[in-house]
Amino acid sequence: MDHAAEAQRTDLMTITRHALNEQGRHPESRGDFTILLSHIVLGCKFVASAVNKAGLAKLIGLAGVTNVQGEEQKKLDVLSNEVFVKALVSSGRTCVLVSEENEEAIFVDAPLRGKYCVCFDPLDGSSNIDCGVSIGTIFGIYMIKEKDNATLEDVLQPGTDMIAAGYCMYGSSCTLVLSTGNGVNGFTLDPSLGEFILTHPNIKIPKKGKIYSVNEGNAQNWDAPTAKFVEKCKFPQDGTSAKSLRYIGSMVADVHRTLLYGGIFLYPADKKSPNGKLRYAVADSLFFMHPRLIIDICIPVGGDMSWYLQYSV
Ligand SMILES: O=P(O)(O)OC[C@H]1O[C@](O)(COP(=O)(O)O)[C@@H](O)[C@@H]1O
């Protein structure tokens, strides 16, 4: 028997234990972030369960309503958004929530108000739900700028002011990737325990990759530099091998593969989407959910930037 392995199996580094270890690096911390994270984890576990049984529980298909982008909302979209909003509010650690599925920001009522602002897309890639392609939740966390005075400015801070960011991918396994600014770590849900276990410590994106990931169907809309870059991936002039094209069309899955295997994922600005693929929710004040801003945070902290194009926000 491999006793070392057995010991490893009993000495589990759960995401909560990891967060508590991280908390130890901040003596002033009172555990609020760990409590907030545990509620995000609850939302991810709920969505993972719902996604796994979607086909059986009639959760697939349209919810009969459209979101602010005019997109048909899928039942799982609606359910995921509701569970994350309720989990984040009930944590008692949030003050402003921005969801890709809600037209306006949610300001938490005073009795439950905390000091964190959370931007999230509860279920990115939802157009892939019906065919079983991996989808994901994306989140980013800011600290309120002025105690007891939550405003929209709190969620329009630069991405570099984010204190944590991550995504949870619902695929062949459920993997939560988190950065709190001290490296990027991946946790896989063990359904038998109901716990996210550290399986990918200190992820670093490989310096070189053999994969490029882009929707080639948009090529006619690309600007010249993008077209030239993709052309070099396909027809390299330096004697290297051509890169392989892998495009899942579900950003969390494309980014996760890029983070682990290297290469590049891009959704470049083009004539159709002048700012790349952003989410706009126009209310009395324009705010936007930039899933890639959150992903930006994960990848730079995850390692080499050489293959990662910056999105200008
Ligand atoms: O189909 P396109 O234009 O390539 O866009 C694919 C992108 O759209 C998304 O699926 C998000 O769209 P939805 O969440 O609205 O379904 C991303 O996950 C993915 O990167």
Tab-separated table of C-alpha atoms and ligand atoms in Angstrom:
chain	number	residue	atom	x	y	z
A	1	MET	CA	0.000	0.000	0.000
A	2	ASP	CA	1.262	3.504	-0.807
A	3	HIS	CA	1.060	4.927	2.689
A	4	ALA	CA	2.299	8.341	1.557
A	5	ALA	CA	-0.516	8.516	-0.953
A	6	GLU	CA	-2.946	7.299	1.683
A	7	ALA	CA	-1.755	10.004	4.075
A	8	GLN	CA	-2.186	12.491	1.259
A	9	ARG	CA	-5.752	11.350	0.847
A	10	THR	CA	-6.508	12.016	4.516
A	11	ASP	CA	-4.661	15.311	4.663
A	12	LEU	CA	-6.972	17.118	2.253
A	13	MET	CA	-6.259	20.684	1.231
A	14	THR	CA	-9.803	21.935	0.717
A	15	ILE	CA	-10.468	25.374	-0.742
A	16	THR	CA	-11.654	26.558	2.663
A	17	ARG	CA	-8.475	25.326	4.367
A	18	HIS	CA	-6.454	26.985	1.581
A	19	ALA	CA	-8.331	30.264	2.152
A	20	LEU	CA	-7.698	30.033	5.906
A	21	ASN	CA	-3.991	29.477	5.211
A	22	GLU	CA	-3.991	32.523	2.952
A	23	GLN	CA	-5.856	34.461	5.638
A	24	GLY	CA	-2.975	33.697	7.997
A	25	ARG	CA	-0.791	35.897	5.744
A	26	HIS	CA	-2.973	38.859	6.717
A	27	PRO	CA	-2.944	39.194	10.552
A	28	GLU	CA	-5.536	41.968	10.324
A	29	SER	CA	-7.976	39.669	8.574
A	30	ARG	CA	-11.124	38.679	10.493
A	31	GLY	CA	-12.156	35.890	8.141
A	32	ASP	CA	-14.656	37.922	6.121
A	33	PHE	CA	-13.072	36.952	2.794
A	34	THR	CA	-13.075	33.271	3.773
A	35	ILE	CA	-16.775	33.523	4.603
A	36	LEU	CA	-17.462	35.270	1.282
A	37	LEU	CA	-15.483	32.625	-0.610
A	38	SER	CA	-17.414	29.832	1.119
A	39	HIS	CA	-20.644	31.329	-0.232
A	40	ILE	CA	-19.217	31.568	-3.755
A	41	VAL	CA	-18.183	27.926	-3.398
A	42	LEU	CA	-21.742	27.056	-2.333
A	43	GLY	CA	-23.052	28.705	-5.504
A	44	CYS	CA	-20.562	26.744	-7.615
A	45	LYS	CA	-21.560	23.459	-5.972
A	46	PHE	CA	-25.244	24.220	-6.596
A	47	VAL	CA	-24.651	25.080	-10.256
A	48	ALA	CA	-22.420	22.023	-10.718
A	49	SER	CA	-25.227	19.834	-9.438
A	50	ALA	CA	-27.824	21.595	-11.603
A	51	VAL	CA	-25.640	21.379	-14.733
A	52	ASN	CA	-24.995	17.668	-14.147
A	53	LYS	CA	-28.706	16.855	-13.982
A	54	ALA	CA	-29.914	19.546	-16.402
A	55	GLY	CA	-30.961	17.041	-19.028
A	56	LEU	CA	-32.842	14.940	-16.514
A	57	ALA	CA	-34.453	17.724	-14.535
A	58	LYS	CA	-35.810	19.601	-17.561
A	59	LEU	CA	-33.417	22.463	-16.790
A	60	ILE	CA	-32.265	22.593	-20.377
A	61	GLY	CA	-33.913	24.943	-22.792
A	62	LEU	CA	-35.045	28.509	-22.724
A	63	ALA	CA	-36.519	30.148	-19.672
A	64	GLY	CA	-38.846	32.151	-21.880
A	65	VAL	CA	-37.254	35.456	-20.841
A	66	THR	CA	-34.459	37.546	-22.318
A	67	ASN	CA	-31.591	39.243	-20.466
A	68	VAL	CA	-30.453	42.846	-20.873
A	69	GLN	CA	-28.393	41.856	-23.918
A	70	GLY	CA	-31.596	40.638	-25.513
A	71	GLU	CA	-30.289	37.071	-25.325
A	72	GLU	CA	-32.762	34.265	-24.715
A	73	GLN	CA	-32.165	33.211	-21.084
A	74	LYS	CA	-31.769	29.525	-20.475
A	75	LYS	CA	-33.325	28.014	-17.400
A	76	LEU	CA	-29.865	27.311	-16.001
A	77	ASP	CA	-28.929	30.956	-16.549
A	78	VAL	CA	-31.838	32.091	-14.435
A	79	LEU	CA	-31.284	29.477	-11.754
A	80	SER	CA	-27.529	30.132	-11.546
A	81	ASN	CA	-28.008	33.862	-11.273
A	82	GLU	CA	-30.585	33.490	-8.537
A	83	VAL	CA	-28.462	31.118	-6.466
A	84	PHE	CA	-25.358	33.288	-6.682
A	85	VAL	CA	-27.213	36.494	-5.831
A	86	LYS	CA	-28.867	34.834	-2.814
A	87	ALA	CA	-25.618	33.211	-1.667
A	88	LEU	CA	-23.644	36.443	-1.952
A	89	VAL	CA	-26.285	38.554	-0.197
A	90	SER	CA	-26.799	35.999	2.596
A	91	SER	CA	-23.029	35.875	3.225
A	92	GLY	CA	-23.382	39.271	4.918
A	93	ARG	CA	-20.001	40.211	3.381
A	94	THR	CA	-21.085	42.020	0.189
A	95	CYS	CA	-22.374	45.510	-0.553
A	96	VAL	CA	-22.567	45.750	-4.364
A	97	LEU	CA	-23.204	42.905	-6.800
A	98	VAL	CA	-22.917	43.140	-10.597
A	99	SER	CA	-24.235	40.182	-12.520
A	100	GLU	CA	-24.068	39.763	-16.285
A	101	GLU	CA	-27.706	38.662	-16.058
A	102	ASN	CA	-29.006	41.718	-14.215
A	103	GLU	CA	-29.716	45.063	-15.837
A	104	GLU	CA	-28.566	47.055	-12.821
A	105	ALA	CA	-26.178	46.608	-9.924
A	106	ILE	CA	-27.614	45.152	-6.724
A	107	PHE	CA	-26.990	47.185	-3.572
A	108	VAL	CA	-27.272	44.976	-0.497
A	109	ASP	CA	-29.600	46.219	2.258
A	110	ALA	CA	-27.903	47.609	5.361
A	111	PRO	CA	-28.506	44.681	7.791
A	112	LEU	CA	-26.628	42.272	5.479
A	113	ARG	CA	-24.127	44.722	3.997
A	114	GLY	CA	-20.399	43.881	4.049
A	115	LYS	CA	-17.251	45.326	2.516
A	116	TYR	CA	-16.850	43.341	-0.710
A	117	CYS	CA	-18.138	44.033	-4.219
A	118	VAL	CA	-18.549	41.040	-6.507
A	119	CYS	CA	-18.788	41.129	-10.303
A	120	PHE	CA	-19.808	37.854	-11.843
A	121	ASP	CA	-21.187	36.006	-14.808
A	122	PRO	CA	-23.175	33.209	-13.205
A	123	LEU	CA	-23.100	30.993	-16.277
A	124	ASP	CA	-20.850	31.988	-19.162
A	125	GLY	CA	-21.154	29.951	-22.333
A	126	SER	CA	-24.827	29.243	-21.729
A	127	SER	CA	-25.445	28.931	-25.466
A	128	ASN	CA	-23.566	25.612	-25.132
A	129	ILE	CA	-25.760	24.137	-22.406
A	130	ASP	CA	-28.008	22.040	-24.639
A	131	CYS	CA	-25.107	20.150	-26.231
A	132	GLY	CA	-23.231	19.374	-23.023
A	133	VAL	CA	-20.171	21.561	-23.677
A	134	SER	CA	-18.299	22.782	-20.582
A	135	ILE	CA	-19.607	26.096	-19.230
A	136	GLY	CA	-18.553	28.224	-16.318
A	137	THR	CA	-19.007	30.845	-13.640
A	138	ILE	CA	-16.640	33.820	-13.614
A	139	PHE	CA	-16.182	36.160	-10.626
A	140	GLY	CA	-14.065	39.054	-9.473
A	141	ILE	CA	-13.960	40.656	-6.026
A	142	TYR	CA	-13.218	44.257	-5.113
A	143	MET	CA	-13.014	45.870	-1.668
A	144	ILE	CA	-15.412	48.779	-1.166
A	145	LYS	CA	-13.572	52.064	-1.587
A	146	GLU	CA	-15.310	54.061	1.136
A	147	LYS	CA	-16.697	52.171	4.139
A	148	ASP	CA	-20.527	52.434	4.444
A	149	ASN	CA	-20.843	54.345	1.169
A	150	ALA	CA	-21.276	51.793	-1.606
A	151	THR	CA	-21.545	53.276	-5.091
A	152	LEU	CA	-21.218	52.045	-8.689
A	153	GLU	CA	-17.664	53.395	-8.639
A	154	ASP	CA	-16.812	50.457	-6.373
A	155	VAL	CA	-17.350	48.054	-9.286
A	156	LEU	CA	-15.749	50.276	-11.900
A	157	GLN	CA	-12.312	50.098	-10.295
A	158	PRO	CA	-9.406	48.998	-12.505
A	159	GLY	CA	-8.886	45.245	-12.727
A	160	THR	CA	-5.547	45.659	-10.989
A	161	ASP	CA	-7.485	46.682	-7.872
A	162	MET	CA	-9.295	43.361	-7.747
A	163	ILE	CA	-8.405	41.466	-4.568
A	164	ALA	CA	-9.412	38.090	-5.975
A	165	ALA	CA	-10.723	36.570	-9.172
A	166	GLY	CA	-11.573	33.163	-10.438
A	167	TYR	CA	-13.761	30.893	-12.447
A	168	CYS	CA	-15.490	27.565	-11.967
A	169	MET	CA	-15.699	25.255	-14.952
A	170	TYR	CA	-18.544	22.726	-15.120
A	171	GLY	CA	-17.250	20.006	-17.403
A	172	SER	CA	-15.997	16.410	-17.176
A	173	SER	CA	-15.010	17.520	-13.696
A	174	CYS	CA	-15.911	20.656	-11.765
A	175	THR	CA	-12.801	22.779	-11.345
A	176	LEU	CA	-12.575	26.082	-9.485
A	177	VAL	CA	-9.518	28.208	-10.319
A	178	LEU	CA	-8.798	31.055	-7.904
A	179	SER	CA	-6.258	33.811	-7.531
A	180	THR	CA	-6.065	36.011	-4.446
A	181	GLY	CA	-3.021	37.758	-5.835
A	182	ASN	CA	-0.543	35.167	-4.584
A	183	GLY	CA	-0.491	32.712	-7.476
A	184	VAL	CA	-3.266	30.738	-9.153
A	185	ASN	CA	-4.606	27.500	-7.689
A	186	GLY	CA	-7.064	24.950	-9.050
A	187	PHE	CA	-9.493	22.938	-6.921
A	188	THR	CA	-11.508	19.976	-8.167
A	189	LEU	CA	-14.882	19.113	-6.684
A	190	ASP	CA	-14.949	15.667	-5.084
A	191	PRO	CA	-18.670	14.845	-5.362
A	192	SER	CA	-18.369	12.121	-2.734
A	193	LEU	CA	-17.180	14.684	-0.184
A	194	GLY	CA	-18.861	17.790	-1.573
A	195	GLU	CA	-15.526	19.546	-1.202
A	196	PHE	CA	-13.232	21.355	-3.630
A	197	ILE	CA	-9.790	19.743	-3.200
A	198	LEU	CA	-6.507	21.391	-4.252
A	199	THR	CA	-5.477	19.493	-7.387
A	200	HIS	CA	-3.600	22.161	-9.382
A	201	PRO	CA	-1.338	24.099	-6.968
A	202	ASN	CA	0.422	27.218	-8.221
A	203	ILE	CA	-0.639	27.008	-11.871
A	204	LYS	CA	1.806	28.620	-14.307
A	205	ILE	CA	0.835	29.024	-17.940
A	206	PRO	CA	3.463	27.215	-20.083
A	207	LYS	CA	5.877	29.632	-21.732
A	208	LYS	CA	5.233	28.150	-25.161
A	209	GLY	CA	2.063	26.611	-26.517
A	210	LYS	CA	1.065	24.739	-29.647
A	211	ILE	CA	-2.569	25.914	-29.639
A	212	TYR	CA	-4.303	29.033	-30.797
A	213	SER	CA	-7.968	29.553	-29.963
A	214	VAL	CA	-10.176	32.004	-31.822
A	215	ASN	CA	-13.455	31.979	-33.705
A	216	GLU	CA	-12.114	31.866	-37.266
A	217	GLY	CA	-15.632	32.575	-38.430
A	218	ASN	CA	-15.044	36.204	-37.441
A	219	ALA	CA	-11.900	36.503	-39.610
A	220	GLN	CA	-13.564	38.870	-42.076
A	221	ASN	CA	-14.173	41.291	-39.195
A	222	TRP	CA	-10.610	41.266	-37.797
A	223	ASP	CA	-8.242	44.190	-38.019
A	224	ALA	CA	-4.940	43.741	-39.863
A	225	PRO	CA	-2.714	42.985	-36.821
A	226	THR	CA	-5.084	40.256	-35.623
A	227	ALA	CA	-5.349	38.739	-39.091
A	228	LYS	CA	-1.548	38.826	-39.431
A	229	PHE	CA	-1.044	37.168	-36.039
A	230	VAL	CA	-3.488	34.344	-36.787
A	231	GLU	CA	-1.917	33.891	-40.236
A	232	LYS	CA	1.473	33.394	-38.510
A	233	CYS	CA	-0.091	30.739	-36.266
A	234	LYS	CA	-1.232	28.841	-39.372
A	235	PHE	CA	1.692	29.560	-41.707
A	236	PRO	CA	4.754	30.261	-39.513
A	237	GLN	CA	7.679	31.753	-41.394
A	238	ASP	CA	10.343	30.865	-38.820
A	239	GLY	CA	10.528	27.136	-39.529
A	240	THR	CA	8.408	26.217	-36.489
A	241	SER	CA	5.360	23.983	-36.769
A	242	ALA	CA	1.945	25.463	-37.405
A	243	LYS	CA	-0.173	25.802	-34.307
A	244	SER	CA	-3.315	23.729	-33.745
A	245	LEU	CA	-6.681	25.461	-33.652
A	246	ARG	CA	-8.852	24.563	-30.698
A	247	TYR	CA	-11.994	26.636	-30.133
A	248	ILE	CA	-14.679	25.396	-27.743
A	249	GLY	CA	-16.770	28.558	-27.901
A	250	SER	CA	-17.146	28.547	-24.144
A	251	MET	CA	-14.673	31.033	-22.715
A	252	VAL	CA	-14.061	29.390	-19.347
A	253	ALA	CA	-13.183	26.094	-21.067
A	254	ASP	CA	-10.987	27.812	-23.674
A	255	VAL	CA	-9.198	29.841	-20.995
A	256	HIS	CA	-8.765	26.819	-18.685
A	257	ARG	CA	-7.181	24.788	-21.473
A	258	THR	CA	-4.913	27.738	-22.330
A	259	LEU	CA	-3.900	28.190	-18.693
A	260	LEU	CA	-2.918	24.504	-18.413
A	261	TYR	CA	-1.592	23.751	-21.920
A	262	GLY	CA	-0.317	27.182	-22.983
A	263	GLY	CA	-0.896	28.916	-26.314
A	264	ILE	CA	-3.340	31.741	-26.763
A	265	PHE	CA	-7.079	32.340	-26.534
A	266	LEU	CA	-8.370	35.511	-28.101
A	267	TYR	CA	-11.689	37.149	-28.737
A	268	PRO	CA	-10.317	40.219	-30.507
A	269	ALA	CA	-12.109	43.460	-31.069
A	270	ASP	CA	-13.566	43.522	-34.571
A	271	LYS	CA	-16.069	45.440	-36.662
A	272	LYS	CA	-18.874	43.395	-35.085
A	273	SER	CA	-17.635	43.766	-31.475
A	274	PRO	CA	-15.490	46.938	-31.352
A	275	ASN	CA	-14.353	46.129	-27.802
A	276	GLY	CA	-14.027	42.385	-28.081
A	277	LYS	CA	-16.844	40.391	-26.511
A	278	LEU	CA	-18.009	42.464	-23.574
A	279	ARG	CA	-21.334	42.444	-21.811
A	280	TYR	CA	-23.240	45.708	-21.723
A	281	ALA	CA	-26.069	46.451	-19.443
A	282	VAL	CA	-27.271	49.961	-20.176
A	283	ALA	CA	-29.246	51.419	-17.311
A	284	ASP	CA	-29.139	54.986	-16.026
A	285	SER	CA	-25.417	54.534	-15.978
A	286	LEU	CA	-23.511	52.351	-18.326
A	287	PHE	CA	-21.581	49.629	-16.609
A	288	PHE	CA	-20.178	46.598	-18.171
A	289	MET	CA	-19.307	43.132	-17.121
A	290	HIS	CA	-15.995	42.327	-18.608
A	291	PRO	CA	-15.542	38.595	-18.045
A	292	ARG	CA	-12.148	38.815	-19.652
A	293	LEU	CA	-11.038	41.497	-17.188
A	294	ILE	CA	-11.478	38.848	-14.502
A	295	ILE	CA	-9.731	36.250	-16.635
A	296	ASP	CA	-6.942	38.805	-17.205
A	297	ILE	CA	-6.383	38.797	-13.465
A	298	CYS	CA	-6.074	35.026	-13.344
A	299	ILE	CA	-3.708	34.645	-16.281
A	300	PRO	CA	-1.096	37.316	-15.509
A	301	VAL	CA	-0.886	35.996	-11.956
A	302	GLY	CA	-0.797	32.511	-13.448
A	303	GLY	CA	2.479	33.029	-15.184
A	304	ASP	CA	4.051	34.092	-18.406
A	305	MET	CA	2.361	36.884	-20.346
A	306	SER	CA	4.207	36.200	-23.594
A	307	TRP	CA	1.238	34.547	-25.235
A	308	TYR	CA	-1.454	36.611	-23.634
A	309	LEU	CA	-2.905	39.618	-25.458
A	310	GLN	CA	-4.021	42.347	-23.091
A	311	TYR	CA	-7.624	43.474	-23.529
A	312	SER	CA	-7.826	47.212	-23.256
A	313	VAL	CA	-10.750	48.088	-21.086
B	1	LIG	O1	-19.922	32.228	-30.497
B	1	LIG	P1	-18.807	33.235	-30.431
B	1	LIG	O2	-19.115	34.551	-31.077
B	1	LIG	O3	-17.489	32.657	-30.861
B	1	LIG	O4	-18.637	33.615	-28.899
B	1	LIG	C1	-18.200	32.592	-28.011
B	1	LIG	C2	-18.086	33.273	-26.675
B	1	LIG	O5	-19.415	33.543	-26.215
B	1	LIG	C3	-19.591	32.895	-24.965
B	1	LIG	O6	-20.177	31.619	-25.181
B	1	LIG	C4	-20.449	33.710	-24.042
B	1	LIG	O7	-21.715	33.739	-24.621
B	1	LIG	P2	-22.997	33.429	-23.737
B	1	LIG	O8	-22.581	33.323	-22.317
B	1	LIG	O9	-23.848	34.606	-24.004
B	1	LIG	O10	-23.546	32.144	-24.252
B	1	LIG	C5	-18.205	32.739	-24.398
B	1	LIG	O11	-18.180	31.749	-23.406
B	1	LIG	C6	-17.446	32.363	-25.627
B	1	LIG	O12	-16.065	32.665	-25.511
